[in-house]
Amino acid sequence: MGLVKIEDALHEEARKASTVMCRSINAQAEFWMKMGMIAEANPTLCFNDIVKMQLAAAQSDPSDETAAA
């Protein structure tokens, strides 16, 4: 795990979003970073398409123990 420095205003936005989404501040920031990386690599995909793609990948992941349950 590493440390990432961000502006106070962005930290506050992550704090607010994390409360609404029932995530930790770190999990919210990680979600935003992951989605942003995917969006940059796939500029033609909308947010909903990225979410669908990630859900499909999670369901087909054999290392995910909850998928087999």
Short mmCIF file of C-alpha atoms in Angstrom, two decimals:
data_model
loop_
_atom_site.label_atom_id
_atom_site.label_comp_id
_atom_site.label_asym_id
_atom_site.label_seq_id
_atom_site.Cartn_x
_atom_site.Cartn_y
_atom_site.Cartn_z
CA MET A 1 0.00 0.00 0.00
CA GLY A 2 1.28 3.44 -0.86
CA LEU A 3 0.54 7.00 0.07
CA VAL A 4 -0.96 9.48 -2.38
CA LYS A 5 -1.10 13.20 -1.66
CA ILE A 6 -4.20 14.99 -2.92
CA GLU A 7 -5.61 18.48 -2.50
CA ASP A 8 -7.75 19.13 0.57
CA ALA A 9 -10.77 19.93 -1.61
CA LEU A 10 -10.52 16.57 -3.40
CA HIS A 11 -10.12 14.79 -0.07
CA GLU A 12 -13.31 16.48 1.14
CA GLU A 13 -15.15 15.37 -2.01
CA ALA A 14 -13.93 11.81 -1.47
CA ARG A 15 -15.08 11.97 2.16
CA LYS A 16 -18.57 13.12 1.13
CA ALA A 17 -18.85 10.52 -1.63
CA SER A 18 -17.57 7.76 0.63
CA THR A 19 -20.32 8.50 3.13
CA VAL A 20 -23.02 8.31 0.47
CA MET A 21 -21.55 5.16 -1.12
CA CYS A 22 -20.85 3.44 2.25
CA ARG A 23 -17.14 3.13 1.46
CA SER A 24 -14.06 4.21 3.33
CA ILE A 25 -12.37 7.35 2.03
CA ASN A 26 -9.51 5.20 0.73
CA ALA A 27 -11.92 2.80 -1.01
CA GLN A 28 -13.72 5.75 -2.62
CA ALA A 29 -10.47 7.24 -3.90
CA GLU A 30 -9.37 3.82 -5.16
CA PHE A 31 -12.70 3.41 -6.98
CA TRP A 32 -12.34 6.80 -8.64
CA MET A 33 -8.76 6.02 -9.67
CA LYS A 34 -9.68 2.61 -11.09
CA MET A 35 -12.66 3.97 -13.02
CA GLY A 36 -10.57 6.87 -14.31
CA MET A 37 -7.83 4.56 -15.51
CA ILE A 38 -10.35 2.37 -17.33
CA ALA A 39 -12.07 5.43 -18.82
CA GLU A 40 -8.75 6.81 -20.10
CA ALA A 41 -7.89 3.46 -21.68
CA ASN A 42 -11.39 3.13 -23.20
CA PRO A 43 -12.54 6.65 -24.14
CA THR A 44 -15.57 5.41 -26.09
CA LEU A 45 -17.12 3.66 -23.07
CA CYS A 46 -19.58 5.45 -20.81
CA PHE A 47 -19.59 4.99 -17.03
CA ASN A 48 -22.43 2.44 -17.14
CA ASP A 49 -20.58 0.36 -19.74
CA ILE A 50 -17.46 0.35 -17.57
CA VAL A 51 -19.48 -0.78 -14.55
CA LYS A 52 -21.11 -3.58 -16.60
CA MET A 53 -17.69 -4.65 -17.86
CA GLN A 54 -16.28 -4.75 -14.32
CA LEU A 55 -19.27 -6.70 -13.00
CA ALA A 56 -18.90 -9.26 -15.79
CA ALA A 57 -15.18 -9.60 -15.08
CA ALA A 58 -15.86 -10.09 -11.37
CA GLN A 59 -18.45 -12.80 -12.07
CA SER A 60 -16.06 -14.75 -14.30
CA ASP A 61 -13.09 -14.45 -11.92
CA PRO A 62 -12.31 -17.99 -10.63
CA SER A 63 -10.31 -16.55 -7.71
CA ASP A 64 -13.47 -14.86 -6.38
CA GLU A 65 -14.81 -17.23 -3.73
CA THR A 66 -18.19 -15.45 -3.51
CA ALA A 67 -18.92 -16.06 -7.21
CA ALA A 68 -19.01 -19.82 -6.60
CA ALA A 69 -21.36 -19.53 -3.62
#
